[in-house]
Coordinates of C-alpha atoms in Angstrom, one line a residue:
X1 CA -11.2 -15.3 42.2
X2 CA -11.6 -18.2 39.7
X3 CA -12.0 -15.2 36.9
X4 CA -8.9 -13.8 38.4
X5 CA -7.4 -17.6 38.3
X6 CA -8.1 -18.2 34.6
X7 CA -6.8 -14.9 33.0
X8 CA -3.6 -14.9 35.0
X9 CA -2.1 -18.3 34.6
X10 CA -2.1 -17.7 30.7
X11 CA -0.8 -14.2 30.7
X12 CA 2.3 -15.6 32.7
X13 CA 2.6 -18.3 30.6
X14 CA 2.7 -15.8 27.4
X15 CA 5.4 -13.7 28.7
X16 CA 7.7 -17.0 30.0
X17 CA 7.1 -18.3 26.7
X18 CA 8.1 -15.0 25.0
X19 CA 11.3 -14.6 26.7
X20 CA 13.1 -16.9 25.0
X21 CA 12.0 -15.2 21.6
X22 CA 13.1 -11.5 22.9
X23 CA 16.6 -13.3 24.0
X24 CA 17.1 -14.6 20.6
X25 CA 16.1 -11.4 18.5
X26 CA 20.0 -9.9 19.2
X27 CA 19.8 -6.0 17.4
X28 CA 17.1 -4.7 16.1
X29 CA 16.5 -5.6 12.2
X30 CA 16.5 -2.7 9.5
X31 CA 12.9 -2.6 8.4
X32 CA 12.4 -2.2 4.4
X33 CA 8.3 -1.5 3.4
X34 CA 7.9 -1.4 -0.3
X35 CA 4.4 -0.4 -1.3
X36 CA 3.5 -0.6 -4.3
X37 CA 0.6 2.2 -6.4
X38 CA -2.4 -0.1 -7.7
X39 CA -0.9 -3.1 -8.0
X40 CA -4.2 -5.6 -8.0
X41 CA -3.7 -9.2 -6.0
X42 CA -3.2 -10.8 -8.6
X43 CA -0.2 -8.7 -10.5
X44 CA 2.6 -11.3 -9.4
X45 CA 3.6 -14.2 -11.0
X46 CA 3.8 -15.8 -7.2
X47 CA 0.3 -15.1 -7.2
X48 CA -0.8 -16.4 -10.1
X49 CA -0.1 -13.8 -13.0
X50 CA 0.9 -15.4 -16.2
X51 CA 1.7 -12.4 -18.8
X52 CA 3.5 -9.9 -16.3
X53 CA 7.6 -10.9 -15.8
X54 CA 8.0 -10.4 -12.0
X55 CA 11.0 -13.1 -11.2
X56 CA 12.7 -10.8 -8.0
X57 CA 9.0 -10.4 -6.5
X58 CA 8.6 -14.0 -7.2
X59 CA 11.7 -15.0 -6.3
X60 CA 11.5 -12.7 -2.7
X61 CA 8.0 -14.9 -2.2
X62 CA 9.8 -17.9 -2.2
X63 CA 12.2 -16.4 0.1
X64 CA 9.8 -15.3 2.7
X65 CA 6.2 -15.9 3.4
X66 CA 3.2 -15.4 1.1
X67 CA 0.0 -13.9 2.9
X68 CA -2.9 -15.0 1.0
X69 CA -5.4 -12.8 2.9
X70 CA -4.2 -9.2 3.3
X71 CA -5.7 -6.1 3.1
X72 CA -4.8 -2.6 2.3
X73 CA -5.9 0.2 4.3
X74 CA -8.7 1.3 2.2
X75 CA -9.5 1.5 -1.8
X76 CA -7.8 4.8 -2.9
X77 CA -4.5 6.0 -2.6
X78 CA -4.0 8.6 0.4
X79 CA -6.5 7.5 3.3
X80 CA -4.6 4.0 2.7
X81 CA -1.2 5.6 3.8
X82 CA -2.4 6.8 6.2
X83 CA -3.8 3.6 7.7
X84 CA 0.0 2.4 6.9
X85 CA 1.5 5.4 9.0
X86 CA -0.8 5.4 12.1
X87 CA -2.3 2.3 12.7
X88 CA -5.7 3.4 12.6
X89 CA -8.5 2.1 10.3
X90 CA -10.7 4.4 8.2
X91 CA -13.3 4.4 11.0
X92 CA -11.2 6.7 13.3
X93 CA -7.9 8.0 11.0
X94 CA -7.4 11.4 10.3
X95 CA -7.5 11.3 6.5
X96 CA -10.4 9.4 4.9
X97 CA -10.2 10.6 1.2
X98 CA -8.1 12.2 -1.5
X99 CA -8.7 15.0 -0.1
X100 CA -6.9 17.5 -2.5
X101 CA -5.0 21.3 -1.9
X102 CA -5.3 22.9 -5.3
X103 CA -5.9 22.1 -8.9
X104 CA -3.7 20.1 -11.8
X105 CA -1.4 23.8 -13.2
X106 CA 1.7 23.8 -12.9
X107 CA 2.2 26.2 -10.2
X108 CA -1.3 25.4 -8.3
X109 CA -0.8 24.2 -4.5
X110 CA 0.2 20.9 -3.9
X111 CA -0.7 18.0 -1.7
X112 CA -3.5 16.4 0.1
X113 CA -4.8 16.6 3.8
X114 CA -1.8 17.1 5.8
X115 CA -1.6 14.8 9.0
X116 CA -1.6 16.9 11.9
X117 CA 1.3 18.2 14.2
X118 CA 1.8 15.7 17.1
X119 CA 0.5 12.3 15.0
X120 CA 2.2 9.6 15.8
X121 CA 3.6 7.7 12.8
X122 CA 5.8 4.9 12.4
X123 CA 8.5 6.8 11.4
X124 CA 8.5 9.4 14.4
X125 CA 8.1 6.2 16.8
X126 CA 11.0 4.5 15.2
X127 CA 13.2 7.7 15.0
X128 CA 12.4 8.0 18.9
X129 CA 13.8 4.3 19.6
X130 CA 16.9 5.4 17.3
X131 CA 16.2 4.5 13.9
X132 CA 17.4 6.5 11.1
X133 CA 14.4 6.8 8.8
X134 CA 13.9 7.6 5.0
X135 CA 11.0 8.0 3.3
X136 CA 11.5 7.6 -1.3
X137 CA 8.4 7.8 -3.5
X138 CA 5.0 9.0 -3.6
X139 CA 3.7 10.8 0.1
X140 CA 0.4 11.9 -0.2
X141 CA -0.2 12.9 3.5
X142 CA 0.4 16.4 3.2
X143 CA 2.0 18.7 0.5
X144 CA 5.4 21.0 1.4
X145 CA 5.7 23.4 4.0
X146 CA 2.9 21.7 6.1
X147 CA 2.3 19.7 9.4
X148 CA 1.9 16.6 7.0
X149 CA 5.2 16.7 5.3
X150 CA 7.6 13.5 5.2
X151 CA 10.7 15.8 7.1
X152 CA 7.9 16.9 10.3
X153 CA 6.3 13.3 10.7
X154 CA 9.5 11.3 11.2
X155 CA 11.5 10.9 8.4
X156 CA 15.2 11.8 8.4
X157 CA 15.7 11.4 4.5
X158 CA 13.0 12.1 2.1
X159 CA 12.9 12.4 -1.7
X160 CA 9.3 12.3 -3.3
X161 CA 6.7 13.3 -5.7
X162 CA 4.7 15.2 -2.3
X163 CA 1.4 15.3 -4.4
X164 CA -0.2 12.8 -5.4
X165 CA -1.7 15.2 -8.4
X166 CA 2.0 15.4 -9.3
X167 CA 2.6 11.6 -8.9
X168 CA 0.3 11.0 -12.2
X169 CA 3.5 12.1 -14.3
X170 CA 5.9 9.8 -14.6
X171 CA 8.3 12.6 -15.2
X172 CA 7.6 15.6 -13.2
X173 CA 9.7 18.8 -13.4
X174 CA 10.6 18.6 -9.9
X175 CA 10.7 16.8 -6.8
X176 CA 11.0 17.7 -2.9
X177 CA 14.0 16.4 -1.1
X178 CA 14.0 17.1 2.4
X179 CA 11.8 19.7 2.4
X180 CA 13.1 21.5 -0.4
X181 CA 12.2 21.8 -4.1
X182 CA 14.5 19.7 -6.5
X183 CA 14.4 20.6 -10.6
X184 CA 14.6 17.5 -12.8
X185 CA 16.8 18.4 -15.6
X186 CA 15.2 17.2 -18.9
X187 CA 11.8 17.1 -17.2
X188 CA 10.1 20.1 -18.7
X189 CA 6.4 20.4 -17.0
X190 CA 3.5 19.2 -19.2
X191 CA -0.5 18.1 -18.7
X192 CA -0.6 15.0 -16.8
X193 CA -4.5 14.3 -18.3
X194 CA -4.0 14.3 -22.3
X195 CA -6.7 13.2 -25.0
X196 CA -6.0 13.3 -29.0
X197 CA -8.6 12.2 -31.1
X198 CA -6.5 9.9 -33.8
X199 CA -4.0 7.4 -33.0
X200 CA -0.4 9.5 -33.9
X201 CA 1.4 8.6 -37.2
X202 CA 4.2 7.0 -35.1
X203 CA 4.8 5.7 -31.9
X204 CA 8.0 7.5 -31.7
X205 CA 5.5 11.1 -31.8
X206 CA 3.9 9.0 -28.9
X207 CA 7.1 9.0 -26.6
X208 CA 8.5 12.4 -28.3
X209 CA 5.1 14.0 -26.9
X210 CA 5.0 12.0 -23.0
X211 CA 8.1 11.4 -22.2
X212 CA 11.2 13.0 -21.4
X213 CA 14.3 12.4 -19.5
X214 CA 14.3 11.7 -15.4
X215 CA 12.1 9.2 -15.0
X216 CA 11.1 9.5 -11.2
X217 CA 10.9 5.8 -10.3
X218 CA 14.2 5.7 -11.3
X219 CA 15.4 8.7 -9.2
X220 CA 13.4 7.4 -6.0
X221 CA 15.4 3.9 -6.5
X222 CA 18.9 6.1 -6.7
X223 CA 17.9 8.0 -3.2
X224 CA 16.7 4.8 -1.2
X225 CA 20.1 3.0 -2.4
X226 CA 22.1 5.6 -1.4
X227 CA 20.2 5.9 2.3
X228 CA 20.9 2.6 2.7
X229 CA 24.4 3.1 1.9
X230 CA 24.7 5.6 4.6
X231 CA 22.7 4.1 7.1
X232 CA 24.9 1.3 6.9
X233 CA 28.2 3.1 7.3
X234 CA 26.8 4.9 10.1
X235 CA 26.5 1.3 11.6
X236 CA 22.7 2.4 13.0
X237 CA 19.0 0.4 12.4
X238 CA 17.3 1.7 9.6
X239 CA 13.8 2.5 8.3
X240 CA 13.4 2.5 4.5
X241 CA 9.8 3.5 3.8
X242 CA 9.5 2.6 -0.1
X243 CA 6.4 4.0 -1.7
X244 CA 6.9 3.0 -5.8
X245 CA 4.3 5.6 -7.5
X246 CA 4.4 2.5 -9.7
X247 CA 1.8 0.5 -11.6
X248 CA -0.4 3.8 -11.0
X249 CA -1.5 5.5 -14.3
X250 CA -0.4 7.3 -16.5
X251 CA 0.9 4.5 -18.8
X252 CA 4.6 5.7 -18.9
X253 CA 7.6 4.0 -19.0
X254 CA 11.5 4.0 -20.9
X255 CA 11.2 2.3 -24.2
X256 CA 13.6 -0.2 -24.0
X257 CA 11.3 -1.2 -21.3
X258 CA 8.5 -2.3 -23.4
X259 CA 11.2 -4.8 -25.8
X260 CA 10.3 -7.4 -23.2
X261 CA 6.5 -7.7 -24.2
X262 CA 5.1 -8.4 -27.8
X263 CA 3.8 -6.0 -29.7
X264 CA 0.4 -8.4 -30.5
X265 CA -0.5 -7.7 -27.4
X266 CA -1.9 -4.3 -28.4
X267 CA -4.1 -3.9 -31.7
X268 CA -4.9 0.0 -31.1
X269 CA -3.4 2.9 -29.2
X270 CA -4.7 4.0 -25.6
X271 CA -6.0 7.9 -26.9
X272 CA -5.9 8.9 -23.1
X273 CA -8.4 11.1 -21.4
X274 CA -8.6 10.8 -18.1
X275 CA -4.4 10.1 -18.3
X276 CA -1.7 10.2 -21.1
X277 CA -2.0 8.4 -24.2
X278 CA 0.3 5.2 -25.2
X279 CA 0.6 3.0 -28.5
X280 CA 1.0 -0.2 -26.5
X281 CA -1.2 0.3 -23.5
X282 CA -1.0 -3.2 -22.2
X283 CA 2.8 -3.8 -22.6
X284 CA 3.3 -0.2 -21.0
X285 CA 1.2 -1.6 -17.9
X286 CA 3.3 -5.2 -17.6
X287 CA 6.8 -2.8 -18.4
X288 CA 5.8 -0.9 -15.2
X289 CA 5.1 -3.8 -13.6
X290 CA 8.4 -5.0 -14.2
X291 CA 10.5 -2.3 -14.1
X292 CA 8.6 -2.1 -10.2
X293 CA 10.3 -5.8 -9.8
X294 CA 14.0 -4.3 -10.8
X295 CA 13.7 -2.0 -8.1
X296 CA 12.6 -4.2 -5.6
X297 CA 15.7 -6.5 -7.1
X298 CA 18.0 -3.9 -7.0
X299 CA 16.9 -2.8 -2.7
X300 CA 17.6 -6.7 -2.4
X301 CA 20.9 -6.9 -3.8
X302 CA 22.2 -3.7 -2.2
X303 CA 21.8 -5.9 1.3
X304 CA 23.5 -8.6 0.0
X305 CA 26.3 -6.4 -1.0
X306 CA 26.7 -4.6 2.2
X307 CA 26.0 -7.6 4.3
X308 CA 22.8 -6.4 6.2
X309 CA 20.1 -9.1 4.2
X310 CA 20.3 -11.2 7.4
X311 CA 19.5 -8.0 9.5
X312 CA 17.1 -6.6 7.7
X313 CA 13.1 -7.9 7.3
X314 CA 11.5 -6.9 3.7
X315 CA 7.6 -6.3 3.5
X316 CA 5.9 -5.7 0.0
X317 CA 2.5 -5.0 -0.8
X318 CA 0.2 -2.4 -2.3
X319 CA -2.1 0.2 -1.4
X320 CA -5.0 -0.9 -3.2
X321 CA -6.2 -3.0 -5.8
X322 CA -6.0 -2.6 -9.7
X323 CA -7.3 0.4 -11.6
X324 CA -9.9 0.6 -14.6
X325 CA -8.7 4.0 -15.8
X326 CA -5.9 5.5 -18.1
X327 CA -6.0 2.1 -20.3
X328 CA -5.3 -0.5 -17.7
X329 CA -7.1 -3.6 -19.0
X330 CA -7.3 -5.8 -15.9
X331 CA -9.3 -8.2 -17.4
X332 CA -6.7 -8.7 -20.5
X333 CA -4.2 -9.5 -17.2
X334 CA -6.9 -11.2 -15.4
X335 CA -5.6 -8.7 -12.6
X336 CA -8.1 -9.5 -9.8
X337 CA -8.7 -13.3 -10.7
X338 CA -12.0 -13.9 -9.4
X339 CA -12.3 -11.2 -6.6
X340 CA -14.7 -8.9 -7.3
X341 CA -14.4 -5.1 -7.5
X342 CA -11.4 -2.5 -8.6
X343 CA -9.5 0.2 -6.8
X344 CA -12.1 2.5 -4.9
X345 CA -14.4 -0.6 -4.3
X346 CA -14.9 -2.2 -0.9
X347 CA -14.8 -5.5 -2.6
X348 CA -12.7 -8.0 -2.1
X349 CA -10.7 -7.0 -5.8
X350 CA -10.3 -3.1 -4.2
X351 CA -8.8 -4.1 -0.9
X352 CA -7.3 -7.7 -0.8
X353 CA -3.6 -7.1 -2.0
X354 CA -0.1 -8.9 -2.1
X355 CA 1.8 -9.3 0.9
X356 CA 5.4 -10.4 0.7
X357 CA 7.8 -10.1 4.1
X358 CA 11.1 -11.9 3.9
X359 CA 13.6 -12.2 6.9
X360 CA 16.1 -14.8 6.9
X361 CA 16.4 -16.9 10.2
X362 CA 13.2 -15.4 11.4
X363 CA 10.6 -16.0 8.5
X364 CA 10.2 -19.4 7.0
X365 CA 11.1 -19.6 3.3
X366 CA 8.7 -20.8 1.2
X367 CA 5.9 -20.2 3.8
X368 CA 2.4 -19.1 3.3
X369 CA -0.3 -17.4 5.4
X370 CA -4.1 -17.6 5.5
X371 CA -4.5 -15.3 8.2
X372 CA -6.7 -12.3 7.5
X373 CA -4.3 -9.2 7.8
X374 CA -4.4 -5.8 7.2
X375 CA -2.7 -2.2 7.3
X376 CA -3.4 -1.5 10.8
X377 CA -1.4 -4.7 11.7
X378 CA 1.5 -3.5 10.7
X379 CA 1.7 -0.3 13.1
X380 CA 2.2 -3.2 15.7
X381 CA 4.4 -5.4 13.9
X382 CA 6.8 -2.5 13.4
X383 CA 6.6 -1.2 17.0
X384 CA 7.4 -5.0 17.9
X385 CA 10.2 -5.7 15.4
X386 CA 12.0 -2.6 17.2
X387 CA 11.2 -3.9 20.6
X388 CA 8.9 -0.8 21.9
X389 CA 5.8 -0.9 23.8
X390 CA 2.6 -1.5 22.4
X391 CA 0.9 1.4 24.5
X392 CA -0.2 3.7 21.2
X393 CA -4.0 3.8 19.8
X394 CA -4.2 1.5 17.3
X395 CA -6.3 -1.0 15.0
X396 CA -4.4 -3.8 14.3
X397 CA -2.7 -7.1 15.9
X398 CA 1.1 -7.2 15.9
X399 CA 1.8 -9.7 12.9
X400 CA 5.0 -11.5 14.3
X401 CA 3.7 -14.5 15.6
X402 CA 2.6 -15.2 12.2
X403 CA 6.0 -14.1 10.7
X404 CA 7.1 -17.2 13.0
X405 CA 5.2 -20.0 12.0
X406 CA 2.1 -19.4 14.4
X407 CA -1.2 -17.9 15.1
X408 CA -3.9 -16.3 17.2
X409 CA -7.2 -15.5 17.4
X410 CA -7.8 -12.2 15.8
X411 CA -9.8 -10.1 18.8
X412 CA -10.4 -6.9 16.1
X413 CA -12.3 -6.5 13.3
X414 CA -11.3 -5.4 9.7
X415 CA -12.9 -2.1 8.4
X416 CA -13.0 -0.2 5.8
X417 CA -15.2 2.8 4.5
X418 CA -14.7 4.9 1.8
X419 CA -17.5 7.3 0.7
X420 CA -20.9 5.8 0.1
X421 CA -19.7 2.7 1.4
X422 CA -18.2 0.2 4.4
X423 CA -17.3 -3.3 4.9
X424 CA -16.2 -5.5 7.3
X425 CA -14.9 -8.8 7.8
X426 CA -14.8 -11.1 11.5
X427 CA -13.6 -14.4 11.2
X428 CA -14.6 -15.7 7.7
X429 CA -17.8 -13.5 7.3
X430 CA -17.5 -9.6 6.0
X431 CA -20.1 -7.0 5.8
X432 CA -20.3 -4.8 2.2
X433 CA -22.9 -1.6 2.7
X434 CA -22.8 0.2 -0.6
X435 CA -24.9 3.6 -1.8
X436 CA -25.1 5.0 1.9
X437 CA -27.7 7.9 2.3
X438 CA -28.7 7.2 -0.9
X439 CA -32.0 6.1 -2.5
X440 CA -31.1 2.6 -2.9
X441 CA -28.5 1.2 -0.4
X442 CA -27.3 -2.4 -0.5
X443 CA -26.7 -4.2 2.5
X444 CA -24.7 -8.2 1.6
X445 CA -23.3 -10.7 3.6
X446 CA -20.7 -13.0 2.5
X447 CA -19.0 -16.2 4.2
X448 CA -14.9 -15.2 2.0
X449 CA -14.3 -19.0 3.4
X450 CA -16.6 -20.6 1.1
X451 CA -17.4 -17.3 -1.7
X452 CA -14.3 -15.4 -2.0
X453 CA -15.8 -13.8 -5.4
X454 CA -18.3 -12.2 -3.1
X455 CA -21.3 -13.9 -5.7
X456 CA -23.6 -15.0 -3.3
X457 CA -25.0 -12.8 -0.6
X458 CA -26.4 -14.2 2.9
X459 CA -28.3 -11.2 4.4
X460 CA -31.7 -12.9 4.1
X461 CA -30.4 -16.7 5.0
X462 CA -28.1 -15.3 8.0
X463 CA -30.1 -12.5 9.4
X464 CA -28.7 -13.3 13.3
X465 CA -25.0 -13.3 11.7
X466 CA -26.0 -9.8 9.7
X467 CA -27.1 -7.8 12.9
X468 CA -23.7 -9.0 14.3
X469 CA -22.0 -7.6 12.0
X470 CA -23.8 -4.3 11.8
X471 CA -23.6 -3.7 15.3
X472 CA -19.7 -3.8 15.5
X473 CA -19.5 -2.1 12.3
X474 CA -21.3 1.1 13.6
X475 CA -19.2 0.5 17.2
X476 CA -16.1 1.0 14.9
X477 CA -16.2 3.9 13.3
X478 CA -16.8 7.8 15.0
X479 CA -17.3 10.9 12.6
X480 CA -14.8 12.6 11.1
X481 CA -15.3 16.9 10.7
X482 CA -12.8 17.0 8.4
X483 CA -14.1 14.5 6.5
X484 CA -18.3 14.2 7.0
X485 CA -19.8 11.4 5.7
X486 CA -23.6 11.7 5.9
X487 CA -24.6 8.0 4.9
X488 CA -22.3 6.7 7.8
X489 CA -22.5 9.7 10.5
X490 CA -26.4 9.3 11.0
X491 CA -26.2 5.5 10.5
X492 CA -26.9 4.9 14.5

């Protein structure tokens, strides 16, 4: 009876305490997610960047609260969304790669691993509790005509690049908009993956050759302020799910763009390869960057205008950390400061990300957070913010407690896995196994409290700490069919 005693008393006292806090919360708040495409921890200037011109991203940090510990799903683009969408950690989603449906022609197949009929996203849960629901940017979770695509998994409104494939030209020659194909005038289709073996005569050849008229960003930013628009006439909660294919490569962006960045930056031309050339590689990258802040600027000042910035919470983050490819220079930018690792890394520099969430009234400005947060919290969060019950599989702990100026003890584990590798983090320690199932796998310890470069490794100092760590790490995870991973699946 004493166990019985002692668990009771402080579940009663939760939900008393809570009652005052469900009272208060009056309609339920639009919900804006921005996510951002490669966009390393360090990118912002409210997180320390010093070349890249980011003042509405700064200035929405200062608004809100700054999470100094979060996490994105996992290190590559579409099994991260999919932690975003369901909830569920790379251990037990349903897509665990970039998985892809065809090849890079024009008229190949398009998409990646569809989700599956009957998953339950945030979008279909929030549609359900009588959100209208719009989805503007790059999917990735299934290409058109399938079970994954945006209009069958909960989204009212959808304009996007479906394939991620397509999503490495800035300016494809068509789009899908609610489940049907949309021609960009201008946009004539061209290779995505360009090499030339001398720098062009003139940088004009440069943009004459990779760039053309609709650039998709810009179309994306059109569709989401017009959803609002509507939403708000129709006088009903909204869900804007922003995916920005932006900072992701290839290096393209409008001209005028690159005025705002000097031209010493760049001493020789990106020749491409594995993306699109560009004369001024680094001022491309920081123009993205900030032509990413515009739109985020522009989404703000659309809810001032209509009234609905009091109403509405804003998250922002990205779904990895910084590439090395298509002639990003991340240490020029000093993009992961001293986190170790790039996007497809289970290092700190592939995973930890910005975090911005601003909601007046509700979210202190000027605030920060330490607590270690990831992509499977903010299933919860969302499912909280609309007031609906917490009864669906998930990974994560609902973040609004934090949102409010407290804190808990965080009962669940971070994990990640991505190919060859895994990691996980309890408490201030986290687990990095790299080269699975092969010859030479490397098993490290770090304490991220005390080393949050990852530079010293504790296996052999901390061996009772290690086998903890192991032991939950193979309790978190089952196999995947769809998605076999032979260095993880016979790890018992």
């Amino acid at each position: 009876m004493k166990l019985l005693h002692f668990s009771v008393i402080p579940m009663l006292l939760l939900v008393f305490l809570a009652v005052p806090a469900l009272a208060d919360m009056g309609p339920p708040p639009n919900i804006i997610y921005i996510l951002a495409d490669d966009l390393g921890y360090r990118e912002l200037g409210s997180y320390g960047q010093e070349k890249i011109k980011t003042p509405r991203l700064d200035a929405l940090a200062a608004e809100g609260m700054r999470f100094t510990q979060h996490y994105s799903g996992a290190p590559v683009c579409a099994s991260s969304r999919c932690v975003l969408m369901t909830g569920l950690h790379c251990g037990h989603s349903l897509v665990r790669n970039n998985w892809e449906n065809g090849g890079w022609g024009e008229f190949q197949p398009e998409g990646q691993y569809p989700l599956p009929t009957g998953t339950r996203t945030m979008a279909s849960l929030l549609k359900e509790a009588g959100y209208t629901t719009g989805v503007f940017g790059k999917w990735g979770l299934g290409g058109p005509g399938t079970t994954g695509a945006p209009e069958v998994q909960g989204f009212d409104h959808s304009c996007t690049v479906i394939c991620q494939r397509k999503a490495h030209n800035f300016y494809p020659n068509h789009l899908w908009k609610n489940g049907e194909k949309v021609i960009l005038d201008g946009n004539g289709w061209f290779k995505a993956h360009q090499k030339i073996k001398e720098p062009l005569a003139t940088e004009q050849e440069y943009y004459d050759r990779y760039l053309r008229e609709r650039y998709m960003a810009d179309v994306f930013l059109e569709e989401a302020l017009g959803f609002i628009d509507k939403a708000h006439t129709s006088n009903q909660p909204f869900f804007l799910y922003y995916p920005s294919p932006i900072p992701h490569v290839a290096l393209q962006v409008p001209v005028e763009d690159l005025e705002a960045y000097p031209r010493e930056w760049d001493t020789e031309p990106y020749l491409g390869g594995s993306y699109l050339p560009h004369p001024r590689p680094r001022a491309a990258y920081a123009a993205m960057i900030t032509h990413l802040d515009r739109e985020v600027g522009a989404l703000l000042d659309r809810l001032e205008k209509l009234g609905l910035a009091e109403n509405t919470i804003v998250m922002f983050s990205s779904d990895n950390g910084t590439t090395w490819a298509g002639g990003v220079d991340y240490e020029f930018f000093d993009s992961t400061g001293e986190l170790s690792g790039l996007k497809g890394s289970v290092l700190e520099g592939g995973l930890r990300v910005p975090f911005l969430v601003r909601w007046p009234g509700k979210v202190a400005a000027g605030s920060e957070s330490d607590f270690p947060s990831y992509f499977p919290d903010v299933f919860p969060t969302v499912l909280d913010l609309a007031g609906l019950a917490d009864d669906r599989p998930h990974d994560g702990h609902s973040l609004l407690p934090i949102f409010h100026g407290g804190s808990f003890d965080r009962t669940k584990p971070l994990y990640w896995e991505h190919g060859d590798q895994q990691a996980l983090r309890l408490g201030d320690w986290k687990l990095v196994r790299r080269r699975l199932g092969k010859k030479n796998p490397a098993t490290k310890l770090f304490n991220l409290k005390e080393d949050p470069g990852e530079k010293q490794d504790l296996a052999s100092t901390e061996p009772e700490r290690l086998q903890e760590l192991l032991e939950v790490s193979r309790k978190s995870r089952f196999p995947s069919k769809i998605f076999p991973n032979p260095g993880l699946d016979n790890d018992r």
